[in-house]
Coordinates of C-alpha atoms in Angstrom, one line a residue:
M1 CA 0.1 -0.1 -0.3
T2 CA 1.7 3.3 -1.1
S3 CA 1.9 6.4 1.0
T4 CA -0.6 8.2 -1.3
V5 CA -3.3 6.3 0.0
R6 CA -2.3 5.2 3.6
T7 CA -2.9 8.3 5.6
G8 CA -3.4 12.3 5.0
L9 CA -2.1 15.4 6.8
V10 CA -4.6 18.0 5.4
P11 CA -5.8 21.4 6.2
P12 CA -9.0 21.2 8.2
T13 CA -12.1 21.4 6.6
L14 CA -13.7 24.1 8.4
R15 CA -10.4 26.5 8.2
T16 CA -7.5 26.1 5.7
L17 CA -3.9 25.9 7.1
P18 CA -3.4 29.9 5.5
E19 CA -6.6 30.9 7.4
A20 CA -5.7 29.0 10.7
I21 CA -2.2 30.6 10.5
G22 CA -3.5 33.8 9.8
A23 CA -6.2 33.7 12.8
N24 CA -3.6 32.6 15.1
L25 CA -0.7 35.5 14.1
A26 CA -3.8 37.8 14.3
I27 CA -3.9 36.8 17.9
A28 CA -0.3 37.2 18.4
R29 CA -0.3 40.9 16.8
A30 CA -3.4 41.6 19.3
R31 CA -1.0 40.7 22.0
T32 CA 2.3 42.5 21.1
S33 CA 3.3 45.8 19.1
A34 CA 6.8 44.3 18.5
R35 CA 7.7 42.9 15.1
I36 CA 6.9 39.0 14.7
L37 CA 9.0 36.4 13.6
A38 CA 7.4 33.2 12.4
V39 CA 9.4 30.2 13.4
V40 CA 9.1 27.4 10.7
K41 CA 11.8 24.9 12.3
A42 CA 11.1 21.2 12.3
D43 CA 9.4 21.4 8.8
G44 CA 7.0 24.0 10.0
Y45 CA 6.4 22.0 13.1
G46 CA 5.2 19.3 11.0
H47 CA 3.1 21.0 8.4
G48 CA 5.3 21.8 5.6
A49 CA 8.1 24.8 6.2
V50 CA 7.3 26.5 3.2
P51 CA 3.7 26.7 3.1
V52 CA 3.7 27.7 6.9
A53 CA 6.1 30.3 6.1
R54 CA 4.1 31.7 2.9
A55 CA 0.8 31.5 5.0
A56 CA 2.8 33.3 7.9
V57 CA 4.4 36.3 5.6
A58 CA 0.9 36.6 4.1
A59 CA -0.6 37.1 7.1
G60 CA 2.0 39.7 8.1
A61 CA 4.9 38.2 9.6
D62 CA 7.7 40.4 9.5
W63 CA 10.5 37.7 9.8
L64 CA 10.9 34.2 9.3
G65 CA 13.3 31.7 11.8
T66 CA 14.9 28.3 11.0
T67 CA 17.2 26.4 13.1
D68 CA 19.6 26.2 10.6
L69 CA 21.0 27.7 7.1
A70 CA 20.0 25.0 4.9
E71 CA 16.2 25.3 6.3
A72 CA 16.9 29.5 5.6
L73 CA 18.2 28.9 1.9
A74 CA 15.3 26.2 1.2
L75 CA 12.9 29.2 2.1
R76 CA 14.9 31.5 -0.2
A77 CA 14.6 29.0 -2.9
A78 CA 11.0 29.1 -2.5
G79 CA 10.7 32.7 -3.3
L80 CA 10.2 34.0 0.4
T81 CA 12.0 37.6 0.5
V82 CA 11.7 38.7 4.3
P83 CA 14.2 38.5 6.4
I84 CA 15.5 35.3 7.9
L85 CA 17.5 34.3 11.2
T86 CA 19.0 31.2 11.5
W87 CA 20.3 30.2 15.0
L88 CA 21.3 26.6 15.5
N89 CA 24.1 26.1 12.8
P90 CA 27.3 23.9 13.2
S91 CA 30.5 25.5 13.8
G92 CA 31.8 27.0 10.4
A93 CA 28.6 27.9 8.7
D94 CA 28.8 29.1 5.4
A95 CA 28.9 32.8 5.7
E96 CA 29.2 33.6 2.2
A97 CA 25.9 31.6 1.4
A98 CA 24.2 33.5 4.2
A99 CA 25.3 36.8 3.2
A100 CA 24.4 36.1 -0.2
G101 CA 20.7 35.0 0.6
G102 CA 20.4 37.7 3.2
I103 CA 20.0 35.4 6.1
D104 CA 21.2 36.6 9.7
V105 CA 23.0 34.0 11.7
A106 CA 22.9 33.9 15.7
V107 CA 26.2 33.3 17.3
G108 CA 26.7 32.3 21.0
S109 CA 30.4 32.1 21.4
V110 CA 33.5 33.7 20.3
G111 CA 34.6 30.4 18.9
E112 CA 31.5 30.6 16.8
L113 CA 31.9 33.8 15.7
A114 CA 35.7 33.3 14.8
A115 CA 34.9 30.2 12.5
L116 CA 31.7 32.3 10.6
V117 CA 33.8 35.5 9.9
S118 CA 36.7 33.3 8.8
R119 CA 34.6 32.5 6.0
S120 CA 32.7 35.9 5.7
T121 CA 32.5 37.9 2.5
P122 CA 33.8 41.6 2.3
A123 CA 30.3 42.7 3.0
G124 CA 30.0 41.1 6.3
V125 CA 27.5 38.5 7.4
R126 CA 24.7 40.0 9.5
I127 CA 24.6 38.5 13.1
H128 CA 22.6 38.4 16.2
L129 CA 24.4 37.9 19.4
H130 CA 22.7 35.0 21.2
V131 CA 23.3 35.2 25.0
D132 CA 22.4 32.5 27.6
T133 CA 19.5 34.3 29.8
G134 CA 18.8 31.1 31.9
M135 CA 18.6 28.2 29.8
A136 CA 22.4 26.7 30.2
R137 CA 21.5 25.1 26.9
E138 CA 22.4 27.7 24.2
G139 CA 23.9 31.2 23.7
C140 CA 26.7 32.7 25.4
P141 CA 27.2 32.3 29.1
A142 CA 27.4 35.7 31.1
A143 CA 31.1 35.2 32.0
E144 CA 31.7 35.2 28.6
W145 CA 29.6 38.0 27.3
D146 CA 32.3 40.6 27.2
A147 CA 34.7 38.4 25.2
L148 CA 31.9 37.8 22.7
I149 CA 30.7 41.5 22.4
T150 CA 34.2 42.6 22.0
A151 CA 34.9 40.0 19.6
A152 CA 31.8 41.0 17.4
A153 CA 32.6 44.6 17.6
G154 CA 36.2 44.1 16.1
A155 CA 34.6 41.8 13.5
Q156 CA 32.2 44.8 12.6
R157 CA 35.0 47.4 12.6
H158 CA 37.0 45.0 10.0
G159 CA 33.8 44.6 8.0
Q160 CA 33.6 40.9 8.4
A161 CA 30.2 41.1 10.3
Q162 CA 27.4 43.7 10.8
V163 CA 25.7 43.2 14.7
V164 CA 22.2 43.9 13.8
G165 CA 20.5 41.4 16.6
L166 CA 20.9 40.4 20.2
M167 CA 18.7 37.3 21.3
G168 CA 17.7 35.1 24.4
H169 CA 15.4 32.5 25.3
L170 CA 13.0 32.1 28.5
P171 CA 13.3 29.2 30.1
L172 CA 10.3 29.5 32.1
A173 CA 7.9 31.4 29.9
D174 CA 5.1 28.4 29.8
E175 CA 4.2 29.2 33.4
A176 CA 2.5 32.4 32.2
D177 CA 4.0 34.3 35.2
P178 CA 5.8 37.7 34.5
A179 CA 7.6 37.0 37.8
A180 CA 9.5 33.8 36.6
N181 CA 10.2 35.7 33.3
A182 CA 11.5 38.5 35.2
P183 CA 15.2 37.2 35.5
A184 CA 15.9 36.6 31.8
V185 CA 14.3 39.9 31.2
A186 CA 16.8 41.7 33.4
R187 CA 19.6 39.4 32.1
L188 CA 18.8 40.5 28.4
R189 CA 18.3 43.9 29.3
Q190 CA 22.1 43.6 30.9
A191 CA 23.3 42.2 27.6
R192 CA 21.6 44.9 25.6
T193 CA 23.5 47.6 27.8
A194 CA 26.9 46.0 27.4
V195 CA 26.3 45.8 23.5
R196 CA 25.6 49.6 23.5
A197 CA 28.4 50.5 25.7
A198 CA 30.7 48.4 23.1
G199 CA 29.5 51.1 20.3
L200 CA 27.4 48.5 18.3
G201 CA 24.2 50.5 18.9
V202 CA 20.8 49.1 20.1
P203 CA 20.3 46.1 18.0
L204 CA 17.0 44.4 17.6
T205 CA 16.4 42.5 20.8
H206 CA 14.2 39.3 20.9
L207 CA 13.5 37.1 24.0
A208 CA 9.8 35.7 23.6
A209 CA 8.9 32.7 22.0
T210 CA 5.1 31.8 22.0
S211 CA 4.0 31.5 25.4
G212 CA 5.9 34.8 26.2
T213 CA 4.2 36.2 23.3
L214 CA 0.5 35.6 24.4
T215 CA 1.3 36.0 28.4
D216 CA 3.9 38.9 28.9
P217 CA 4.7 42.2 27.0
S218 CA 7.9 42.6 29.5
T219 CA 9.4 40.1 27.3
H220 CA 8.4 41.4 23.8
F221 CA 11.5 43.8 23.2
G222 CA 11.6 44.6 19.5
M223 CA 10.7 41.2 18.1
V224 CA 8.9 37.9 19.5
R225 CA 9.5 34.8 17.9
F226 CA 6.1 32.7 17.4
G227 CA 6.3 29.2 16.2
A228 CA 4.4 26.6 17.8
G229 CA 1.6 29.3 18.0
L230 CA 1.5 29.4 14.1
V231 CA 0.1 25.9 14.4
G232 CA -2.4 26.1 17.1
I233 CA -0.2 25.0 20.1
D234 CA 0.2 27.4 22.8
P235 CA 2.6 25.7 25.6
S236 CA 1.3 28.2 28.4
G237 CA -2.1 26.8 27.8
T238 CA -3.9 30.4 28.4
T239 CA -5.2 30.8 24.7
E240 CA -7.2 28.9 22.7
L241 CA -5.7 28.9 19.2
H242 CA -6.5 27.7 15.8
G243 CA -5.5 24.0 14.7
A244 CA -4.0 23.8 11.6
S245 CA -4.1 20.7 10.5
R246 CA -6.4 17.3 10.2
L247 CA -4.9 13.7 10.1
T248 CA -7.1 11.3 8.4
A249 CA -6.6 7.4 7.5
P250 CA -8.9 5.4 5.7
V251 CA -10.4 2.0 7.4
V252 CA -8.8 -0.7 5.4
H253 CA -10.3 -3.7 7.1
S254 CA -13.7 -4.4 9.5
A255 CA -14.9 -7.1 11.1
A256 CA -17.1 -8.5 13.4
V257 CA -16.1 -10.2 16.8
E258 CA -17.3 -12.3 19.8
A259 CA -16.9 -11.4 23.5
G260 CA -13.7 -12.4 24.7
T261 CA -11.9 -11.9 21.5
P262 CA -8.1 -10.9 22.1
V263 CA -7.1 -7.8 20.1
G264 CA -3.3 -7.0 18.9
Y265 CA 0.0 -8.3 19.8
G266 CA 0.2 -9.9 23.3
G267 CA -3.7 -9.6 23.6
T268 CA -3.6 -6.9 26.1
Y269 CA -6.9 -5.8 25.4
V270 CA -10.0 -8.5 25.3
T271 CA -13.3 -7.6 24.1
T272 CA -15.9 -7.4 26.7
T273 CA -19.1 -7.7 24.1
A274 CA -19.6 -8.5 20.6
T275 CA -18.6 -5.9 18.6
Y276 CA -17.0 -4.5 15.3
L277 CA -13.2 -3.9 14.9
S278 CA -11.8 -1.5 12.3
V279 CA -8.3 -1.1 11.2
L280 CA -6.6 1.9 10.3
P281 CA -3.3 1.8 8.1
L282 CA -0.9 3.8 10.3
G283 CA 1.0 3.2 13.6
Y284 CA 4.1 4.2 15.6
A285 CA 6.2 4.3 12.1
D286 CA 3.7 7.2 11.1
G287 CA 3.9 9.3 14.4
I288 CA 1.1 7.2 16.4
P289 CA 2.7 7.2 19.8
R290 CA 3.0 3.7 21.0
E291 CA 2.0 4.1 24.7
I292 CA -1.4 5.8 24.7
S293 CA -4.2 5.8 27.4
P294 CA -7.3 3.7 27.1
E295 CA -9.0 7.1 26.5
A296 CA -7.1 7.5 23.1
C297 CA -9.5 7.4 20.2
V298 CA -10.6 8.7 16.5
A299 CA -13.5 10.0 15.4
I300 CA -15.6 8.5 12.5
H301 CA -18.9 9.6 11.0
G302 CA -19.2 12.4 13.9
R303 CA -18.8 9.9 17.0
R304 CA -15.4 8.9 19.1
H305 CA -14.2 5.5 18.8
R306 CA -11.5 4.2 21.0
I307 CA -8.4 2.5 20.0
V308 CA -8.0 -0.9 21.5
G309 CA -4.9 -3.3 21.9
R310 CA -1.1 -2.2 21.2
V311 CA -0.6 0.5 18.6
S312 CA 1.7 -1.5 15.8
M313 CA 4.2 0.0 13.4
D314 CA 1.7 0.7 10.7
Q315 CA -2.0 -0.2 12.2
I316 CA -4.2 0.7 15.1
V317 CA -7.4 -1.0 15.8
V318 CA -10.6 1.0 16.6
D319 CA -13.7 -0.4 18.5
T320 CA -16.7 0.6 16.3
G321 CA -19.3 -1.1 18.3
A322 CA -22.6 -2.3 17.0
A323 CA -22.2 -0.8 13.7
P324 CA -19.8 -2.1 10.8
V325 CA -17.9 0.5 9.4
P326 CA -17.2 -0.1 5.5
P327 CA -13.4 0.0 4.2
G328 CA -12.9 3.4 2.8
T329 CA -14.5 5.1 5.3
T330 CA -12.4 8.2 6.4
A331 CA -11.4 8.3 10.2
T332 CA -10.1 11.5 11.8
V333 CA -7.1 10.9 14.1
F334 CA -6.8 14.4 15.2
G335 CA -8.2 17.9 14.0
P336 CA -9.3 21.5 15.2
R337 CA -11.4 21.5 18.3
D338 CA -15.5 21.1 17.4
G339 CA -16.4 19.0 20.4
I340 CA -15.9 15.5 18.7
T341 CA -12.6 15.4 16.7
P342 CA -9.5 14.6 18.7
T343 CA -7.1 17.5 19.0
I344 CA -3.4 17.5 19.2
Q345 CA -3.7 18.5 22.7
D346 CA -5.7 15.2 23.3
W347 CA -3.3 13.1 21.7
A348 CA -0.4 14.8 23.8
R349 CA -2.6 13.9 27.0
W350 CA -3.1 10.3 26.1
A351 CA 0.4 9.9 25.4
G352 CA 1.9 11.9 28.4
T353 CA 3.8 14.3 26.2
I354 CA 3.3 17.6 24.6
P355 CA 1.5 18.5 21.3
H356 CA 4.8 19.7 19.7
T357 CA 5.8 15.9 19.7
I358 CA 2.6 14.7 18.0
V359 CA 2.7 17.1 15.2
T360 CA 6.5 17.0 14.5
G361 CA 6.6 13.2 14.8
I362 CA 4.6 12.5 11.8
G363 CA 6.2 10.0 9.8
A364 CA 7.3 10.4 6.2
R365 CA 4.7 7.8 4.7
V366 CA 1.9 10.3 5.6
R367 CA 1.0 12.3 2.5
T368 CA 0.6 16.1 3.0
S369 CA -2.1 17.7 0.9
A370 CA -2.1 21.4 0.2

């Protein structure tokens, strides 16, 4: 069975992908006066980097953001012309390609900066100084800020780089508590003061991602980075956003079984009454979490039906009760909130994870429809 018929990740029926992204960006715009950078990493959070980027720009996003230079260059190749920032490149990223593509590069250490400018063009690559504001994950540690800023000022004087941005990350933004964000805000302000004192002016400063954008204006500075929110995920849980996709699959097999029938590998589930079981052709190889709670379900004909037995590599079994479901019937695994259709938030709860892992984990066999 080919990937073009086994499953589908499609825009929701009631709202297209561009409409959902536009609606979510409108919510973000109402919360901030800062510029909005639309983050389209992880292939647009599993929805396709190019279509998500196009929809975001059409809806008014000022910038785009990716993890690495290759992702950014792919957006340029697709015809997107707005400023792009990339902030997780291996040492020695191609500065010439970045400069030629008009792509900004974040640097978080003196070593990263030295490797980048060693390959810089005479015009210099545009850089954002990336400082650690409390994550201890990426960005320059506070003890090394002076060295990085001094090196960046030297690179700018020699025409190797243009310092145009300053960035950090909020470690506790999902708590939706400005008090929790205050230490990171203070650190970034301190870094901005040091950059200004080094004669580098006041670069475009940005700290907040989706949660900060939606909950705390003090974190917004000159720009916010809105990524998960584009596709309907609010990690803070404070704002109802619009789901941007619907995952569907056809029923490929349906059968009547008696009470006491073991289902799936290991027979971990046994039917308690006579019922009908339907098979959907997707499983953990397609991004369906293997460990899910007994509540996990799909929607068929406007009703929820439980998934029973273990999730297999490429199959799940659904108990449809007293009514048989003909092969070819469409089941909806997740989609926008409508009171019946499971959402990515439901799936995250059933799998004990976060919505991000649900949408970014969809496998390559799933066909994406425009």
